Amino acid sequence: MSFIEFDKSVKDYEWLMQDFHSHSHYELFFLLKGNRSFFLKDKMFSICAPCLIVIPPYTMHRTEGSGFKRININVSPDFLSAYEKQVLKKGDNITPLSITDGKTLEKLLEEGCEVFSGGEKNKTDILKILFGYIVYNIDKLEPASPEVYTAHTEKVPAVVLKILEYLSHNFMSEISLTALSEKFFTSKASICANFKKTMNCTVNEYLTTLRLNKAKQLLATSDKSLEKIAEISGFSSAMYMGLVFRKKVGLSPLGYRKLEKSKV
């Protein structure tokens, strides 16, 4: 089912997103005030307003930090025109905004929030036009240089960065703390302490989230059997994958597949 929504959040206190997550839609994250730590894919960044992050479907992310104002646009892939998909793909990263561009986009985003929460008769049509203009403005932005991303990369223990990258490429394999300890020449206690402090979760919790994310993507975009999806995603069995789904998603794998395919 095609959809678009505008969501505004303003907090004057420190706020942490508890869990890493992903979803089947695009998320355009506009940070309009404040500074945040942002985890995207397998890297941590420090971002400051004004800033745009385009988060594609099934991309792991999480944010934390002090008070802020942000407006998100959540939009399903089938809502997008070919041009809009091209622009969002080009902007699949962190894009700092100039003060002028930030104010221009903030005005449009605030208008989108008003329309979304209002009772206009042709709400979806209005939002589609407004969204198209926002994407047009994004398309005009100057691409940030690689140095900008480096400058905003948060200082994270080197071993954690290495483990994050390793897990993102090998989550489908059997992985243990002992194996990680031997591979990165670090004690299990040090890995656990540094990972928990930096990521606010254990290595095993993060690994399960990676596997869940892959399974969700396969359930929504393929007709593979549960057994095959469990194997590809790194779960020990389809039964165990089902237990994780019910606990983390609140649905069985087949229930999730039915829900996602009904949106098409």
Short mmCIF file of C-alpha atoms in Angstrom, two decimals:
data_model
loop_
_atom_site.label_atom_id
_atom_site.label_comp_id
_atom_site.label_asym_id
_atom_site.label_seq_id
_atom_site.Cartn_x
_atom_site.Cartn_y
_atom_site.Cartn_z
CA MET A 1 0.00 0.00 0.00
CA SER A 2 1.43 3.35 -1.08
CA PHE A 3 1.86 5.86 1.74
CA ILE A 4 3.62 9.01 2.91
CA GLU A 5 3.75 10.56 6.37
CA PHE A 6 5.35 13.58 7.99
CA ASP A 7 6.47 13.20 11.60
CA LYS A 8 7.88 15.96 13.81
CA SER A 9 9.68 15.43 17.12
CA VAL A 10 11.04 18.15 19.43
CA LYS A 11 12.81 17.24 22.67
CA ASP A 12 14.67 19.50 25.11
CA TYR A 13 16.37 16.63 26.92
CA GLU A 14 18.73 13.78 26.12
CA TRP A 15 17.00 11.03 24.18
CA LEU A 16 18.18 7.60 23.04
CA MET A 17 16.50 5.36 20.49
CA GLN A 18 16.54 2.09 22.39
CA ASP A 19 16.93 -0.37 19.55
CA PHE A 20 18.62 -0.55 16.19
CA HIS A 21 15.94 -0.94 13.57
CA SER A 22 15.10 -0.83 9.88
CA HIS A 23 11.88 -0.68 7.88
CA SER A 24 10.53 -1.38 4.41
CA HIS A 25 10.09 2.31 3.54
CA TYR A 26 12.40 5.24 2.92
CA GLU A 27 13.04 7.60 5.84
CA LEU A 28 14.19 11.15 5.18
CA PHE A 29 15.60 12.38 8.48
CA PHE A 30 15.91 16.18 8.66
CA LEU A 31 17.79 17.36 11.75
CA LEU A 32 16.73 21.00 12.16
CA LYS A 33 18.11 21.82 15.61
CA GLY A 34 20.69 20.20 17.89
CA ASN A 35 23.42 17.60 17.56
CA ARG A 36 23.01 13.84 17.39
CA SER A 37 25.05 10.69 17.25
CA PHE A 38 23.74 8.67 14.33
CA PHE A 39 24.41 5.04 13.53
CA LEU A 40 23.91 4.27 9.83
CA LYS A 41 24.67 0.91 8.24
CA ASP A 42 27.85 -0.08 10.08
CA LYS A 43 29.27 3.34 11.01
CA MET A 44 28.73 5.94 13.71
CA PHE A 45 28.55 9.66 12.90
CA SER A 46 28.22 12.89 14.83
CA ILE A 47 25.80 15.15 12.98
CA CYS A 48 24.73 18.73 13.59
CA ALA A 49 21.77 20.73 12.33
CA PRO A 50 20.82 21.50 9.68
CA CYS A 51 21.39 18.11 8.12
CA LEU A 52 19.62 15.52 5.97
CA ILE A 53 20.03 11.75 6.13
CA VAL A 54 18.33 9.57 3.51
CA ILE A 55 17.77 6.10 4.96
CA PRO A 56 16.85 3.50 2.30
CA PRO A 57 14.59 0.52 3.04
CA TYR A 58 16.11 -2.20 5.26
CA THR A 59 19.05 -0.04 6.37
CA MET A 60 20.05 -0.40 10.02
CA HIS A 61 20.05 2.84 11.98
CA ARG A 62 19.72 4.42 15.41
CA THR A 63 20.13 7.90 16.90
CA GLU A 64 20.94 9.34 20.31
CA GLY A 65 22.06 12.57 21.95
CA SER A 66 20.87 15.79 23.55
CA GLY A 67 17.82 17.94 22.80
CA PHE A 68 16.85 18.33 19.15
CA LYS A 69 14.20 19.10 16.57
CA ARG A 70 13.74 16.80 13.63
CA ILE A 71 11.12 16.19 10.97
CA ASN A 72 10.97 12.83 9.22
CA ILE A 73 9.28 11.95 5.97
CA ASN A 74 8.43 8.26 5.77
CA VAL A 75 7.46 7.16 2.28
CA SER A 76 6.93 3.79 0.63
CA PRO A 77 9.00 2.99 -2.50
CA ASP A 78 5.87 2.65 -4.65
CA PHE A 79 4.85 6.23 -3.77
CA LEU A 80 7.96 7.57 -5.51
CA SER A 81 8.31 8.62 -9.12
CA ALA A 82 11.35 7.50 -11.11
CA TYR A 83 12.88 10.95 -10.66
CA GLU A 84 12.31 10.90 -6.89
CA LYS A 85 13.90 7.45 -6.59
CA GLN A 86 16.92 8.69 -8.55
CA VAL A 87 17.36 11.73 -6.29
CA LEU A 88 16.99 9.73 -3.06
CA LYS A 89 19.46 7.14 -4.29
CA LYS A 90 21.93 9.92 -5.06
CA GLY A 91 21.41 11.35 -1.58
CA ASP A 92 21.83 8.00 0.18
CA ASN A 93 24.17 9.43 2.78
CA ILE A 94 24.58 12.27 5.25
CA THR A 95 24.17 15.70 3.66
CA PRO A 96 24.97 18.82 5.70
CA LEU A 97 22.70 21.73 4.75
CA SER A 98 23.52 25.40 4.46
CA ILE A 99 21.60 27.77 6.73
CA THR A 100 19.59 28.97 3.71
CA ASP A 101 18.76 25.47 2.48
CA GLY A 102 17.92 24.40 6.02
CA LYS A 103 15.39 27.23 6.44
CA THR A 104 13.85 26.59 3.02
CA LEU A 105 13.37 22.91 3.71
CA GLU A 106 12.17 23.50 7.28
CA LYS A 107 9.36 25.74 5.99
CA LEU A 108 8.26 23.07 3.51
CA LEU A 109 8.52 20.31 6.14
CA GLU A 110 6.43 22.28 8.65
CA GLU A 111 3.79 22.76 5.96
CA GLY A 112 3.87 19.04 5.27
CA CYS A 113 3.32 18.29 8.97
CA GLU A 114 0.30 20.64 9.04
CA VAL A 115 -1.24 19.04 5.96
CA PHE A 116 -0.56 15.51 7.21
CA SER A 117 -2.21 16.15 10.59
CA GLY A 118 -5.08 18.15 9.09
CA GLY A 119 -8.31 17.08 7.46
CA GLU A 120 -7.85 18.33 3.91
CA LYS A 121 -10.03 16.51 1.43
CA ASN A 122 -7.22 15.91 -1.06
CA LYS A 123 -4.50 15.36 1.56
CA THR A 124 -2.55 12.68 -0.33
CA ASP A 125 -2.49 14.67 -3.56
CA ILE A 126 -1.30 17.78 -1.71
CA LEU A 127 1.40 15.81 0.11
CA LYS A 128 2.57 14.27 -3.16
CA ILE A 129 3.02 17.71 -4.74
CA LEU A 130 4.74 19.06 -1.63
CA PHE A 131 7.01 16.03 -1.39
CA GLY A 132 7.95 16.40 -5.05
CA TYR A 133 9.02 19.98 -4.40
CA ILE A 134 11.05 18.93 -1.36
CA VAL A 135 12.83 16.29 -3.46
CA TYR A 136 13.46 18.93 -6.14
CA ASN A 137 15.14 21.10 -3.51
CA ILE A 138 17.20 18.11 -2.34
CA ASP A 139 18.29 17.51 -5.92
CA LYS A 140 19.67 21.07 -6.09
CA LEU A 141 21.87 20.60 -3.01
CA GLU A 142 25.60 20.59 -3.51
CA PRO A 143 27.04 17.16 -2.66
CA ALA A 144 29.18 17.13 0.46
CA SER A 145 32.86 16.31 0.13
CA PRO A 146 34.22 13.07 1.67
CA GLU A 147 36.09 15.18 4.22
CA VAL A 148 32.77 16.25 5.74
CA TYR A 149 31.85 12.67 6.54
CA THR A 150 35.27 12.01 8.01
CA ALA A 151 35.03 15.14 10.16
CA HIS A 152 31.67 14.00 11.52
CA THR A 153 32.67 10.39 12.20
CA GLU A 154 32.36 9.75 15.91
CA LYS A 155 35.39 8.53 17.84
CA VAL A 156 34.60 4.89 18.50
CA PRO A 157 37.08 2.29 19.79
CA ALA A 158 38.89 0.83 16.80
CA VAL A 159 37.98 -2.72 17.79
CA VAL A 160 34.27 -1.85 17.79
CA LEU A 161 34.49 -0.33 14.30
CA LYS A 162 36.27 -3.44 13.04
CA ILE A 163 33.69 -5.74 14.63
CA LEU A 164 30.80 -3.71 13.19
CA GLU A 165 32.23 -3.99 9.70
CA TYR A 166 32.97 -7.68 10.15
CA LEU A 167 29.48 -8.46 11.43
CA SER A 168 27.81 -6.52 8.62
CA HIS A 169 29.53 -8.76 6.06
CA ASN A 170 29.45 -12.07 7.94
CA PHE A 171 26.24 -12.13 9.99
CA MET A 172 24.97 -15.09 7.98
CA SER A 173 27.81 -17.23 9.37
CA GLU A 174 28.17 -18.73 12.81
CA ILE A 175 29.94 -16.14 14.99
CA SER A 176 31.05 -16.43 18.60
CA LEU A 177 32.76 -14.12 21.06
CA THR A 178 35.66 -16.56 21.15
CA ALA A 179 36.07 -16.31 17.37
CA LEU A 180 35.91 -12.51 17.49
CA SER A 181 38.44 -12.44 20.32
CA GLU A 182 40.88 -14.55 18.34
CA LYS A 183 40.33 -12.65 15.09
CA PHE A 184 40.86 -9.18 16.59
CA PHE A 185 43.43 -10.15 19.23
CA THR A 186 41.27 -8.74 22.04
CA SER A 187 39.86 -10.38 25.14
CA LYS A 188 36.19 -11.30 25.22
CA ALA A 189 35.74 -9.08 28.28
CA SER A 190 37.19 -6.08 26.42
CA ILE A 191 35.00 -6.71 23.38
CA CYS A 192 31.86 -6.97 25.51
CA ALA A 193 32.63 -3.87 27.56
CA ASN A 194 33.57 -1.65 24.60
CA PHE A 195 30.70 -2.85 22.41
CA LYS A 196 28.08 -2.41 25.13
CA LYS A 197 29.35 1.06 26.03
CA THR A 198 29.43 2.24 22.42
CA MET A 199 26.42 0.48 20.91
CA ASN A 200 24.17 0.19 23.99
CA CYS A 201 23.61 -3.49 23.24
CA THR A 202 25.58 -6.73 23.30
CA VAL A 203 27.36 -8.26 20.31
CA ASN A 204 24.79 -11.07 20.20
CA GLU A 205 21.87 -8.63 20.34
CA TYR A 206 23.31 -6.64 17.47
CA LEU A 207 24.03 -9.80 15.48
CA THR A 208 20.43 -10.95 15.95
CA THR A 209 19.17 -7.57 14.72
CA LEU A 210 21.30 -7.86 11.56
CA ARG A 211 19.90 -11.31 10.89
CA LEU A 212 16.36 -10.17 11.56
CA ASN A 213 16.80 -7.26 9.17
CA LYS A 214 17.96 -9.57 6.37
CA ALA A 215 15.11 -12.00 7.03
CA LYS A 216 12.54 -9.18 6.91
CA GLN A 217 13.93 -8.03 3.58
CA LEU A 218 13.79 -11.52 2.08
CA LEU A 219 10.28 -12.17 3.39
CA ALA A 220 9.03 -8.94 1.81
CA THR A 221 10.84 -9.18 -1.50
CA SER A 222 11.05 -12.89 -2.31
CA ASP A 223 9.06 -16.12 -2.24
CA LYS A 224 11.85 -18.14 -0.65
CA SER A 225 10.86 -20.72 1.96
CA LEU A 226 11.24 -19.97 5.65
CA GLU A 227 13.95 -22.61 5.89
CA LYS A 228 15.96 -20.98 3.08
CA ILE A 229 15.50 -17.48 4.53
CA ALA A 230 16.64 -18.67 7.95
CA GLU A 231 19.74 -20.22 6.36
CA ILE A 232 20.61 -17.10 4.32
CA SER A 233 20.01 -14.79 7.29
CA GLY A 234 22.18 -16.78 9.69
CA PHE A 235 19.49 -18.22 11.97
CA SER A 236 20.11 -21.76 13.18
CA SER A 237 16.63 -22.86 12.08
CA ALA A 238 13.30 -21.59 10.78
CA MET A 239 11.80 -22.38 14.18
CA TYR A 240 14.30 -20.17 15.99
CA MET A 241 13.79 -17.43 13.42
CA GLY A 242 10.07 -17.62 14.16
CA LEU A 243 10.67 -17.22 17.89
CA VAL A 244 12.81 -14.11 17.26
CA PHE A 245 10.16 -12.63 14.95
CA ARG A 246 7.38 -13.09 17.47
CA LYS A 247 9.48 -11.52 20.22
CA LYS A 248 10.95 -8.60 18.22
CA VAL A 249 8.28 -7.91 15.58
CA GLY A 250 5.12 -9.22 17.20
CA LEU A 251 4.32 -11.32 14.13
CA SER A 252 5.28 -14.70 12.75
CA PRO A 253 7.54 -14.64 9.67
CA LEU A 254 4.58 -15.59 7.47
CA GLY A 255 2.47 -12.93 9.14
CA TYR A 256 5.17 -10.36 8.39
CA ARG A 257 5.38 -11.54 4.76
CA LYS A 258 1.62 -11.25 4.34
CA LEU A 259 1.61 -7.75 5.85
CA GLU A 260 4.46 -6.46 3.66
CA LYS A 261 3.17 -8.01 0.44
CA SER A 262 -0.28 -6.49 1.07
CA LYS A 263 1.36 -3.06 0.78
CA VAL A 264 2.39 -3.67 -2.81
#
